[in-house]
Amino acid sequence: MKLEIMQLEQLPVHTGRVIQVFGHEIALFRLGNGKIRAVENRCPHKGGPLAEGIVSGDYVFCPLHDWKICLADGNVQSPDTGCVKTFQTEIEENRIYIMIEPQEQGERRESLVPEQGLVNQK
Amino acid sequence: MKKRKLCLVGNGMAGVRCMEEILKLAPDLFDITIFGREPHPNYNRILLSSVLAGDADIRDIVLNDWNWYEQNGITLYTGETVTSIDAEQRNIYTDCGRVESYDDLILATGSLPFMLPLPGIDKEGVIAFRDINDCKTMMEASKTYKKAVVIGGGLLGLEAARGLLNLSMDVSVVHIFDNIMERQLDPVASKLLQSELEKQGIRFLLEKQSAEILGDTRVTGLRFADGTAEEADLIVMAVGIRPNAALAQESGIEVKRGIVVNDYMETNIDHVYAVGECAEHRGTVYGLVAPLFEQGKVLAKRICQMDAAPYEGSTLHTKLKISGVNVFSAGEFMDTSDTRAIRVHDEWEGVYKKVLVRDDQVVGAVLFGDTKDSTRILEMIRTNATISELQRVAILQNLSSSSGASELDYVAAMSSDEIICGCNGVSKGTIVEAIYEHGLNSVEGVKKCTGASRSCGGCKPLVANLLQCVLGDQAQTSNQKEPICTCTTLSRDELVREIQEKCLTSVREVMHVLDWTEPEGCSKCRPAINYYLNMVFPELHEDERESRFVNERMHANIQKDGTYSVVPRMYGGVTSPAELKKIAEVAEKYQVPLVKVTGGQRLDLLGVKKEDLPNVWRDLDMPSGYAYGKAIRTVKTCVGSDFCRFGTQNSIQMGIDIEKAFERLDTPAKIKMAVSGCPRNCAESLIKDIGVVGIDGGWEIYIGGNGGVHAKVAQLLCKVKTNEEVMEWVGAFLQYYRENANYGERTSAWMERIGLSSIQRALENTETRRELNYRIAAALGVLSDPWQDIIQKENIRQLFENVAVNV
Ligand SMILES: Cc1cc2nc3c(=O)[nH]c(=O)nc-3n(C[C@H](O)[C@H](O)[C@H](O)COP(=O)(O)OP(=O)(O)OC[C@H]3O[C@@H](n4cnc5c(N)ncnc54)[C@H](O)[C@@H]3O)c2cc1C
Ligand code: SF4
Ligand code: FES
């Protein structure tokens, strides 16, 4: 299924944005060469939000512990190992589209923060 | 012709070097197999000291990488120990069950560290200093433990001690004799060395005989024969080595102290040779690489059946590899009844030199403080040079005129057969020839081509000078440079110079013009370049958001679950009821899970969602506290003279003034400050990057403190009288740090690298301080509050929002 996400100019080069769709949290990037990349916004190491990482070439560096992850195939670069899910994207008339199937249920990020905030506890 | 099968047991420095020589002489003669017990390719064991001291990385000390073995068609088995040799059948057996036949066999099994047979020796935390594994153990231990004891005050022990000190451990060196390095130094030099090392922070326990290692499973201390004891979480045993010759002995090869060899490194068994620390030649076992490499050369020729001059033994010389301490010793070093000495002892400069002469021949020397003459003296000892009356005076004059003649003149005056690299026996002539023949222009190039400086690295400065002598300005002599990351070969200083000279004003431009291998850099260099650009051209360079780490881009501190923490600015740690109410309201409105007082006297709202950040800032309506950046963080203050009965100065106001003057400023690494009203130091000024302490009639300014992983007490920069002077010095210091430290380098590490006195010297001039303050004002002039900026900029505010796609 092909979904329209946003206008191209809403996505600055080298700055990730977070998309929520079908229960997935997806990190969307525009590379220096103009390509659009989409990967699950969850580092295989400890769940870091990849959308906030530094982008270089086809790679993003996780903001939490600096793992280097290839945005094209989702593979973690050595010496670390693992991979993240990637999604196909397209640009048409300055709009960004993503290919995604409704039945693919995403892994939600678990919030480590207690649901009931401490300040609210009477 | 069928190749002969050559096996080497021991993948270490001497054995592999001998292989290199063999490959040079006859690349196709042998089918080579190497066995090594360690799981690494051949590395430079000598530089383990530098790795421990933090001057090199384990990756940098590999001498022959895996490729080298492959390219030379060598079969290599690492992590495999040879367990026996059948010299009749010419077979060797390994612990992996492998059987390998040979035509020729070289044993280069090195030595084993000698472990004192003390009760408790098998406790956790008791180690030797011999291989990469030991080095890693020490680095790991320094993260959790504090107190290290090194047993043994020789070269190895002292280098281990210095390394552990750099790892922020408390270090004591235990030595059985009254003088450290007594096998290389006379008592005068030994005491000089000891007091220098004590100044650096090493404690010495001399004339102490270790008796028992204390503790349950892990070591907790060391007890001595005299009943006293010393606390210890880590004990490094560096009392000596013994040749690793058990394998040879069990296989019927003659062994005394080491494997006995003749002048051609042949053992008593045909086709079995030994080289390196495991070998005993004419009753001597060597423990330094220079003689081992000489042995390797002789053996290589022999095994290739070429004419070789016999190996007749070597003159030993040593240098201590501790930065800032120059010690050299060669040949004989103790005065005897038949020697006479030429001596210089300058107690002001801390220089001591002694050259021993017997029957007009130079037989040995000890140099402390200034070791420039070491190569020349070593040459005289090696060649048994005789000196006449006249020359004797000349030696002295030469020795003491070190300040007069420049170091360049000195290499220029060396004769071409004088040895520059003692470890590898490379002469000046060889290097000069290589420079011309191969168009070399760097120390690295000379090292690759001739081997000079490849081992202990002590001759690097000489090689650099020689390059400069031969090539003038074309020489690239900044040999100690370290690239800022793997995308470039440029060091920090070179990068900053290029930015200035070529007037580069964007990260992209820097990477493009300076040939970055990775066109868009990496997470290491991008933020660094952005910082340097801001620092060099505060007005020209437009800060680049996408080259900043997440925290500095979001202006909040990312937490492990992807939420953020928000710390508003509270100058000097002072707040008001109105401000507190506002913060409380915001915390409730956005359901902030945790509100906490920080170590820097601020309030921290933890667990704020990214989407909420701009609104939280808007509602707070306070400036950013920069608790997330490599920037001026906080100025912590005590209550001071306004309220405190001990206070001599108004520390609160001073703190507020400093914080207001320098807030928002980017620095190489975070800056924490504190102001205390009197030397009781309730604001903990002495563990801050900048600590100001009120005294009667003035202030003291301390710098380089750190309360983090590597805790450091700040050192006194200066004492001043007025508040204005405090501002002036703090501004000057901050800017000097901004302009000179590496990106990411805290003041404590920076100061350790360049020395307190160099900072004091730089800042003592009023004019310099004025200029630094002028430049810091320019940097501050372009800054504004980032929270307000983002609130106002729709296009950036948008980036904080998640996009929900509805189908
Ligand atoms: C921290 C430190 C600092 C030093 N500083 C200096 C210095 O400044 N200047 C200097 O000249 N020298 C210095 N040395 C000494 C120098 O490193 C040694 O002299 C040199 O490494 C000896 O070389 P080798 O090949 O004989 O032994 P090694 O380099 O020890 O190599 C022997 C190898 O053989 C392996 N081995 C042993 N038995 C077997 C077996 N049965 N099967 C398979 N493999 C086996 C061992 O695991 C080892 O890897 C220093 C040493 C240390 C530890
Ligand atoms: S440092 Fe001195 S002035 Fe400040 S609170 Fe402590 S005792 Fe009082
Ligand atoms: S969570 Fe990504 S590197 Fe640790």
PDB file of N, CA, C and O in Angstrom, chain A residues 1 3-6 12 14-15 17-20 22 32 49 52-57 61 63-64 66 109 112-113 117-119, chain B residues 520-523 526-527 545-546 548-550 553-554 558-562 564 592-595 610 798-799 801-805 807:
ATOM      1  N   MET A   1       0.845  -1.180   0.000  1.00  0.00           N
ATOM      2  CA  MET A   1       0.000   0.000   0.000  1.00  0.00           C
ATOM      3  C   MET A   1       0.890   1.243   0.000  1.00  0.00           C
ATOM      4  O   MET A   1       1.882   1.307   0.719  1.00  0.00           O
ATOM      5  N   LEU A   3       1.356   5.137   0.738  1.00  0.00           N
ATOM      6  CA  LEU A   3       0.729   6.199   1.518  1.00  0.00           C
ATOM      7  C   LEU A   3       1.469   7.507   1.357  1.00  0.00           C
ATOM      8  O   LEU A   3       2.710   7.535   1.386  1.00  0.00           O
ATOM      9  N   GLU A   4       0.747   8.580   1.226  1.00  0.00           N
ATOM     10  CA  GLU A   4       1.396   9.880   1.172  1.00  0.00           C
ATOM     11  C   GLU A   4       1.746  10.306   2.597  1.00  0.00           C
ATOM     12  O   GLU A   4       0.945  10.161   3.523  1.00  0.00           O
ATOM     13  N   ILE A   5       2.952  10.824   2.759  1.00  0.00           N
ATOM     14  CA  ILE A   5       3.392  11.181   4.105  1.00  0.00           C
ATOM     15  C   ILE A   5       3.421  12.689   4.307  1.00  0.00           C
ATOM     16  O   ILE A   5       2.843  13.211   5.238  1.00  0.00           O
ATOM     17  N   MET A   6       4.211  13.357   3.475  1.00  0.00           N
ATOM     18  CA  MET A   6       4.340  14.806   3.642  1.00  0.00           C
ATOM     19  C   MET A   6       4.942  15.426   2.395  1.00  0.00           C
ATOM     20  O   MET A   6       5.351  14.730   1.467  1.00  0.00           O
ATOM     21  N   PRO A  12      13.778  18.465   6.044  1.00  0.00           N
ATOM     22  CA  PRO A  12      15.081  19.056   5.702  1.00  0.00           C
ATOM     23  C   PRO A  12      16.145  17.960   5.518  1.00  0.00           C
ATOM     24  O   PRO A  12      16.041  16.892   6.119  1.00  0.00           O
ATOM     25  N   HIS A  14      19.253  15.761   6.095  1.00  0.00           N
ATOM     26  CA  HIS A  14      20.030  15.363   7.281  1.00  0.00           C
ATOM     27  C   HIS A  14      19.306  15.540   8.612  1.00  0.00           C
ATOM     28  O   HIS A  14      19.951  15.497   9.645  1.00  0.00           O
ATOM     29  N   THR A  15      18.020  15.786   8.591  1.00  0.00           N
ATOM     30  CA  THR A  15      17.302  15.886   9.860  1.00  0.00           C
ATOM     31  C   THR A  15      16.138  14.903   9.829  1.00  0.00           C
ATOM     32  O   THR A  15      15.234  15.041   9.005  1.00  0.00           O
ATOM     33  N   ARG A  17      12.713  12.751  10.722  1.00  0.00           N
ATOM     34  CA  ARG A  17      11.409  13.051  11.305  1.00  0.00           C
ATOM     35  C   ARG A  17      10.711  11.741  11.639  1.00  0.00           C
ATOM     36  O   ARG A  17      10.990  10.705  11.043  1.00  0.00           O
ATOM     37  N   VAL A  18       9.813  11.813  12.617  1.00  0.00           N
ATOM     38  CA  VAL A  18       9.154  10.597  13.077  1.00  0.00           C
ATOM     39  C   VAL A  18       7.751  10.503  12.486  1.00  0.00           C
ATOM     40  O   VAL A  18       6.990  11.470  12.539  1.00  0.00           O
ATOM     41  N   ILE A  19       7.425   9.346  11.898  1.00  0.00           N
ATOM     42  CA  ILE A  19       6.116   9.103  11.301  1.00  0.00           C
ATOM     43  C   ILE A  19       5.430   7.981  12.070  1.00  0.00           C
ATOM     44  O   ILE A  19       6.061   6.961  12.376  1.00  0.00           O
ATOM     45  N   GLN A  20       4.169   8.147  12.391  1.00  0.00           N
ATOM     46  CA  GLN A  20       3.439   7.060  13.028  1.00  0.00           C
ATOM     47  C   GLN A  20       2.384   6.546  12.071  1.00  0.00           C
ATOM     48  O   GLN A  20       1.555   7.312  11.591  1.00  0.00           O
ATOM     49  N   PHE A  22       0.118   2.741  11.151  1.00  0.00           N
ATOM     50  CA  PHE A  22      -0.182   1.334  11.446  1.00  0.00           C
ATOM     51  C   PHE A  22       0.580   0.831  12.664  1.00  0.00           C
ATOM     52  O   PHE A  22       1.116  -0.277  12.665  1.00  0.00           O
ATOM     53  N   GLY A  32      21.880  13.478   1.749  1.00  0.00           N
ATOM     54  CA  GLY A  32      22.587  14.531   1.021  1.00  0.00           C
ATOM     55  C   GLY A  32      22.370  14.413  -0.481  1.00  0.00           C
ATOM     56  O   GLY A  32      22.349  15.421  -1.199  1.00  0.00           O
ATOM     57  N   PRO A  49      16.088   6.334  19.493  1.00  0.00           N
ATOM     58  CA  PRO A  49      15.302   6.895  18.404  1.00  0.00           C
ATOM     59  C   PRO A  49      16.198   7.331  17.252  1.00  0.00           C
ATOM     60  O   PRO A  49      16.838   8.380  17.316  1.00  0.00           O
ATOM     61  N   GLU A  52      16.716  10.871  15.530  1.00  0.00           N
ATOM     62  CA  GLU A  52      17.492  11.989  16.087  1.00  0.00           C
ATOM     63  C   GLU A  52      18.992  11.833  15.868  1.00  0.00           C
ATOM     64  O   GLU A  52      19.795  12.570  16.425  1.00  0.00           O
ATOM     65  N   GLY A  53      19.401  10.846  15.083  1.00  0.00           N
ATOM     66  CA  GLY A  53      20.826  10.614  14.894  1.00  0.00           C
ATOM     67  C   GLY A  53      21.447  11.534  13.851  1.00  0.00           C
ATOM     68  O   GLY A  53      20.746  12.195  13.099  1.00  0.00           O
ATOM     69  N   ILE A  54      22.783  11.547  13.825  1.00  0.00           N
ATOM     70  CA  ILE A  54      23.494  12.310  12.799  1.00  0.00           C
ATOM     71  C   ILE A  54      23.530  11.472  11.523  1.00  0.00           C
ATOM     72  O   ILE A  54      23.842  10.281  11.558  1.00  0.00           O
ATOM     73  N   VAL A  55      23.182  12.089  10.390  1.00  0.00           N
ATOM     74  CA  VAL A  55      23.112  11.368   9.128  1.00  0.00           C
ATOM     75  C   VAL A  55      24.329  11.698   8.280  1.00  0.00           C
ATOM     76  O   VAL A  55      24.707  12.856   8.135  1.00  0.00           O
ATOM     77  N   SER A  56      24.955  10.643   7.718  1.00  0.00           N
ATOM     78  CA  SER A  56      26.081  10.867   6.819  1.00  0.00           C
ATOM     79  C   SER A  56      26.012   9.827   5.711  1.00  0.00           C
ATOM     80  O   SER A  56      25.938   8.643   5.989  1.00  0.00           O
ATOM     81  N   GLY A  57      26.019  10.289   4.460  1.00  0.00           N
ATOM     82  CA  GLY A  57      25.899   9.360   3.342  1.00  0.00           C
ATOM     83  C   GLY A  57      24.626   8.555   3.519  1.00  0.00           C
ATOM     84  O   GLY A  57      23.570   9.112   3.783  1.00  0.00           O
ATOM     85  N   PHE A  61      23.876   7.608  12.630  1.00  0.00           N
ATOM     86  CA  PHE A  61      24.544   7.235  13.883  1.00  0.00           C
ATOM     87  C   PHE A  61      23.533   7.381  15.005  1.00  0.00           C
ATOM     88  O   PHE A  61      22.991   8.465  15.220  1.00  0.00           O
ATOM     89  N   PRO A  63      21.647   8.161  18.263  1.00  0.00           N
ATOM     90  CA  PRO A  63      21.971   9.228  19.224  1.00  0.00           C
ATOM     91  C   PRO A  63      22.323   8.714  20.615  1.00  0.00           C
ATOM     92  O   PRO A  63      22.926   9.435  21.389  1.00  0.00           O
ATOM     93  N   LEU A  64      21.974   7.476  20.926  1.00  0.00           N
ATOM     94  CA  LEU A  64      22.242   7.029  22.296  1.00  0.00           C
ATOM     95  C   LEU A  64      23.653   6.496  22.500  1.00  0.00           C
ATOM     96  O   LEU A  64      24.343   6.891  23.420  1.00  0.00           O
ATOM     97  N   ASP A  66      25.820   5.713  19.583  1.00  0.00           N
ATOM     98  CA  ASP A  66      26.640   5.885  18.375  1.00  0.00           C
ATOM     99  C   ASP A  66      26.787   4.652  17.488  1.00  0.00           C
ATOM    100  O   ASP A  66      27.759   4.526  16.749  1.00  0.00           O
ATOM    101  N   ARG A 109       7.472   1.427  20.665  1.00  0.00           N
ATOM    102  CA  ARG A 109       8.502   1.744  21.655  1.00  0.00           C
ATOM    103  C   ARG A 109       7.863   1.700  23.036  1.00  0.00           C
ATOM    104  O   ARG A 109       6.807   2.254  23.268  1.00  0.00           O
ATOM    105  N   LEU A 112       9.789   3.939  29.149  1.00  0.00           N
ATOM    106  CA  LEU A 112      10.350   3.478  30.414  1.00  0.00           C
ATOM    107  C   LEU A 112       9.876   4.369  31.555  1.00  0.00           C
ATOM    108  O   LEU A 112      10.107   4.115  32.717  1.00  0.00           O
ATOM    109  N   VAL A 113       9.233   5.454  31.164  1.00  0.00           N
ATOM    110  CA  VAL A 113       8.764   6.388  32.182  1.00  0.00           C
ATOM    111  C   VAL A 113       7.491   5.809  32.794  1.00  0.00           C
ATOM    112  O   VAL A 113       6.629   5.340  32.072  1.00  0.00           O
ATOM    113  N   GLY A 117       2.844   9.818  36.595  1.00  0.00           N
ATOM    114  CA  GLY A 117       3.992  10.655  36.944  1.00  0.00           C
ATOM    115  C   GLY A 117       4.101  10.821  38.446  1.00  0.00           C
ATOM    116  O   GLY A 117       3.107  10.794  39.150  1.00  0.00           O
ATOM    117  N   LEU A 118       5.355  10.939  38.905  1.00  0.00           N
ATOM    118  CA  LEU A 118       5.576  11.063  40.347  1.00  0.00           C
ATOM    119  C   LEU A 118       4.918  12.317  40.910  1.00  0.00           C
ATOM    120  O   LEU A 118       4.397  12.332  42.000  1.00  0.00           O
ATOM    121  N   VAL A 119       4.930  13.375  40.108  1.00  0.00           N
ATOM    122  CA  VAL A 119       4.374  14.622  40.622  1.00  0.00           C
ATOM    123  C   VAL A 119       2.869  14.520  40.848  1.00  0.00           C
ATOM    124  O   VAL A 119       2.307  15.272  41.608  1.00  0.00           O
TER     125      VAL A 119
ATOM    126  N   GLU B 520      30.460  12.973   3.649  1.00  0.00           N
ATOM    127  CA  GLU B 520      29.610  13.668   4.615  1.00  0.00           C
ATOM    128  C   GLU B 520      30.059  13.436   6.053  1.00  0.00           C
ATOM    129  O   GLU B 520      29.310  13.665   7.000  1.00  0.00           O
ATOM    130  N   GLY B 521      31.301  12.960   6.213  1.00  0.00           N
ATOM    131  CA  GLY B 521      31.861  12.836   7.545  1.00  0.00           C
ATOM    132  C   GLY B 521      31.200  11.768   8.399  1.00  0.00           C
ATOM    133  O   GLY B 521      30.506  10.886   7.900  1.00  0.00           O
ATOM    134  N   CYS B 522      31.431  11.850   9.706  1.00  0.00           N
ATOM    135  CA  CYS B 522      30.848  10.878  10.617  1.00  0.00           C
ATOM    136  C   CYS B 522      30.403  11.588  11.886  1.00  0.00           C
ATOM    137  O   CYS B 522      30.556  12.794  12.015  1.00  0.00           O
ATOM    138  N   SER B 523      29.882  10.814  12.834  1.00  0.00           N
ATOM    139  CA  SER B 523      29.352  11.437  14.051  1.00  0.00           C
ATOM    140  C   SER B 523      30.463  11.999  14.927  1.00  0.00           C
ATOM    141  O   SER B 523      30.212  12.691  15.889  1.00  0.00           O
ATOM    142  N   ARG B 526      31.816  15.592  12.351  1.00  0.00           N
ATOM    143  CA  ARG B 526      30.875  16.665  11.991  1.00  0.00           C
ATOM    144  C   ARG B 526      30.666  17.661  13.132  1.00  0.00           C
ATOM    145  O   ARG B 526      30.813  18.870  12.929  1.00  0.00           O
ATOM    146  N   PRO B 527      30.345  17.181  14.362  1.00  0.00           N
ATOM    147  CA  PRO B 527      30.182  18.152  15.451  1.00  0.00           C
ATOM    148  C   PRO B 527      31.481  18.903  15.740  1.00  0.00           C
ATOM    149  O   PRO B 527      31.455  20.085  16.066  1.00  0.00           O
ATOM    150  N   ARG B 545      22.845  22.976  12.390  1.00  0.00           N
ATOM    151  CA  ARG B 545      22.029  22.140  13.238  1.00  0.00           C
ATOM    152  C   ARG B 545      22.259  20.653  12.977  1.00  0.00           C
ATOM    153  O   ARG B 545      22.406  19.857  13.891  1.00  0.00           O
ATOM    154  N   GLU B 546      22.323  20.290  11.695  1.00  0.00           N
ATOM    155  CA  GLU B 546      22.388  18.873  11.360  1.00  0.00           C
ATOM    156  C   GLU B 546      23.764  18.269  11.657  1.00  0.00           C
ATOM    157  O   GLU B 546      23.948  17.064  11.543  1.00  0.00           O
ATOM    158  N   ARG B 548      25.097  18.812  14.655  1.00  0.00           N
ATOM    159  CA  ARG B 548      25.181  18.784  16.112  1.00  0.00           C
ATOM    160  C   ARG B 548      24.569  17.497  16.644  1.00  0.00           C
ATOM    161  O   ARG B 548      23.688  16.927  16.027  1.00  0.00           O
ATOM    162  N   PHE B 549      25.043  17.081  17.812  1.00  0.00           N
ATOM    163  CA  PHE B 549      24.459  15.914  18.458  1.00  0.00           C
ATOM    164  C   PHE B 549      23.019  16.228  18.826  1.00  0.00           C
ATOM    165  O   PHE B 549      22.653  17.377  19.020  1.00  0.00           O
ATOM    166  N   VAL B 550      22.252  15.173  18.968  1.00  0.00           N
ATOM    167  CA  VAL B 550      20.831  15.313  19.246  1.00  0.00           C
ATOM    168  C   VAL B 550      20.552  16.338  20.341  1.00  0.00           C
ATOM    169  O   VAL B 550      19.714  17.216  20.179  1.00  0.00           O
ATOM    170  N   ARG B 553      20.885  19.787  19.239  1.00  0.00           N
ATOM    171  CA  ARG B 553      19.943  20.109  18.182  1.00  0.00           C
ATOM    172  C   ARG B 553      18.558  20.328  18.795  1.00  0.00           C
ATOM    173  O   ARG B 553      17.829  21.214  18.408  1.00  0.00           O
ATOM    174  N   MET B 554      18.220  19.478  19.788  1.00  0.00           N
ATOM    175  CA  MET B 554      16.901  19.584  20.410  1.00  0.00           C
ATOM    176  C   MET B 554      16.921  20.539  21.600  1.00  0.00           C
ATOM    177  O   MET B 554      15.887  20.824  22.181  1.00  0.00           O
ATOM    178  N   ILE B 558      18.617  14.084  25.835  1.00  0.00           N
ATOM    179  CA  ILE B 558      17.867  12.868  25.512  1.00  0.00           C
ATOM    180  C   ILE B 558      18.065  11.823  26.609  1.00  0.00           C
ATOM    181  O   ILE B 558      19.160  11.676  27.146  1.00  0.00           O
ATOM    182  N   GLN B 559      17.003  11.119  26.966  1.00  0.00           N
ATOM    183  CA  GLN B 559      17.069  10.081  27.995  1.00  0.00           C
ATOM    184  C   GLN B 559      17.011   8.718  27.328  1.00  0.00           C
ATOM    185  O   GLN B 559      16.741   8.617  26.132  1.00  0.00           O
ATOM    186  N   LYS B 560      17.196   7.662  28.118  1.00  0.00           N
ATOM    187  CA  LYS B 560      17.342   6.359  27.482  1.00  0.00           C
ATOM    188  C   LYS B 560      16.066   5.885  26.779  1.00  0.00           C
ATOM    189  O   LYS B 560      16.107   5.071  25.872  1.00  0.00           O
ATOM    190  N   ASP B 561      14.906   6.440  27.144  1.00  0.00           N
ATOM    191  CA  ASP B 561      13.668   6.018  26.483  1.00  0.00           C
ATOM    192  C   ASP B 561      13.253   6.976  25.376  1.00  0.00           C
ATOM    193  O   ASP B 561      12.140   6.898  24.866  1.00  0.00           O
ATOM    194  N   GLY B 562      14.144   7.913  25.017  1.00  0.00           N
ATOM    195  CA  GLY B 562      13.807   8.830  23.933  1.00  0.00           C
ATOM    196  C   GLY B 562      13.055  10.074  24.384  1.00  0.00           C
ATOM    197  O   GLY B 562      12.767  10.937  23.566  1.00  0.00           O
ATOM    198  N   TYR B 564      12.986  13.615  26.908  1.00  0.00           N
ATOM    199  CA  TYR B 564      14.033  14.605  27.145  1.00  0.00           C
ATOM    200  C   TYR B 564      13.929  15.186  28.543  1.00  0.00           C
ATOM    201  O   TYR B 564      12.891  15.109  29.190  1.00  0.00           O
ATOM    202  N   VAL B 592       4.929  15.959  33.814  1.00  0.00           N
ATOM    203  CA  VAL B 592       6.348  15.598  33.852  1.00  0.00           C
ATOM    204  C   VAL B 592       6.553  14.539  34.933  1.00  0.00           C
ATOM    205  O   VAL B 592       6.183  14.753  36.080  1.00  0.00           O
ATOM    206  N   PRO B 593       7.100  13.378  34.565  1.00  0.00           N
ATOM    207  CA  PRO B 593       7.164  12.269  35.524  1.00  0.00           C
ATOM    208  C   PRO B 593       8.077  12.524  36.718  1.00  0.00           C
ATOM    209  O   PRO B 593       7.859  11.971  37.774  1.00  0.00           O
ATOM    210  N   LEU B 594       9.122  13.316  36.538  1.00  0.00           N
ATOM    211  CA  LEU B 594      10.063  13.467  37.655  1.00  0.00           C
ATOM    212  C   LEU B 594      10.648  14.878  37.663  1.00  0.00           C
ATOM    213  O   LEU B 594      11.089  15.382  36.634  1.00  0.00           O
ATOM    214  N   VAL B 595      10.634  15.490  38.844  1.00  0.00           N
ATOM    215  CA  VAL B 595      11.306  16.787  39.004  1.00  0.00           C
ATOM    216  C   VAL B 595      12.438  16.577  39.990  1.00  0.00           C
ATOM    217  O   VAL B 595      12.229  16.023  41.066  1.00  0.00           O
ATOM    218  N   LYS B 610       9.185  14.707  23.250  1.00  0.00           N
ATOM    219  CA  LYS B 610       9.765  15.587  22.232  1.00  0.00           C
ATOM    220  C   LYS B 610       8.740  16.602  21.730  1.00  0.00           C
ATOM    221  O   LYS B 610       9.036  17.798  21.613  1.00  0.00           O
ATOM    222  N   GLN B 798       8.201  22.794  13.914  1.00  0.00           N
ATOM    223  CA  GLN B 798       7.545  21.667  13.252  1.00  0.00           C
ATOM    224  C   GLN B 798       8.320  20.351  13.402  1.00  0.00           C
ATOM    225  O   GLN B 798       7.739  19.279  13.518  1.00  0.00           O
ATOM    226  N   LEU B 799       9.647  20.490  13.394  1.00  0.00           N
ATOM    227  CA  LEU B 799      10.471  19.280  13.409  1.00  0.00           C
ATOM    228  C   LEU B 799      10.318  18.498  14.708  1.00  0.00           C
ATOM    229  O   LEU B 799      10.722  17.343  14.798  1.00  0.00           O
ATOM    230  N   GLU B 801       7.487  17.813  16.010  1.00  0.00           N
ATOM    231  CA  GLU B 801       6.220  17.084  15.989  1.00  0.00           C
ATOM    232  C   GLU B 801       6.350  15.753  15.253  1.00  0.00           C
ATOM    233  O   GLU B 801       7.002  15.669  14.221  1.00  0.00           O
ATOM    234  N   ASN B 802       5.693  14.735  15.768  1.00  0.00           N
ATOM    235  CA  ASN B 802       5.600  13.475  15.037  1.00  0.00           C
ATOM    236  C   ASN B 802       4.468  13.614  14.026  1.00  0.00           C
ATOM    237  O   ASN B 802       3.491  14.300  14.281  1.00  0.00           O
ATOM    238  N   VAL B 803       4.639  12.934  12.881  1.00  0.00           N
ATOM    239  CA  VAL B 803       3.605  13.004  11.869  1.00  0.00           C
ATOM    240  C   VAL B 803       2.765  11.741  11.956  1.00  0.00           C
ATOM    241  O   VAL B 803       3.280  10.637  11.772  1.00  0.00           O
ATOM    242  N   ALA B 804       1.512  11.883  12.298  1.00  0.00           N
ATOM    243  CA  ALA B 804       0.658  10.706  12.342  1.00  0.00           C
ATOM    244  C   ALA B 804      -0.037  10.587  10.992  1.00  0.00           C
ATOM    245  O   ALA B 804      -0.667  11.531  10.524  1.00  0.00           O
ATOM    246  N   VAL B 805       0.156   9.448  10.333  1.00  0.00           N
ATOM    247  CA  VAL B 805      -0.471   9.261   9.028  1.00  0.00           C
ATOM    248  C   VAL B 805      -1.753   8.476   9.242  1.00  0.00           C
ATOM    249  O   VAL B 805      -1.732   7.354   9.738  1.00  0.00           O
ATOM    250  N   VAL B 807      -5.072   6.599   7.835  1.00  0.00           N
ATOM    251  CA  VAL B 807      -5.521   5.962   6.590  1.00  0.00           C
ATOM    252  C   VAL B 807      -7.034   5.901   6.579  1.00  0.00           C
ATOM    253  O   VAL B 807      -7.644   5.599   7.575  1.00  0.00           O
TER     254      VAL B 807
END
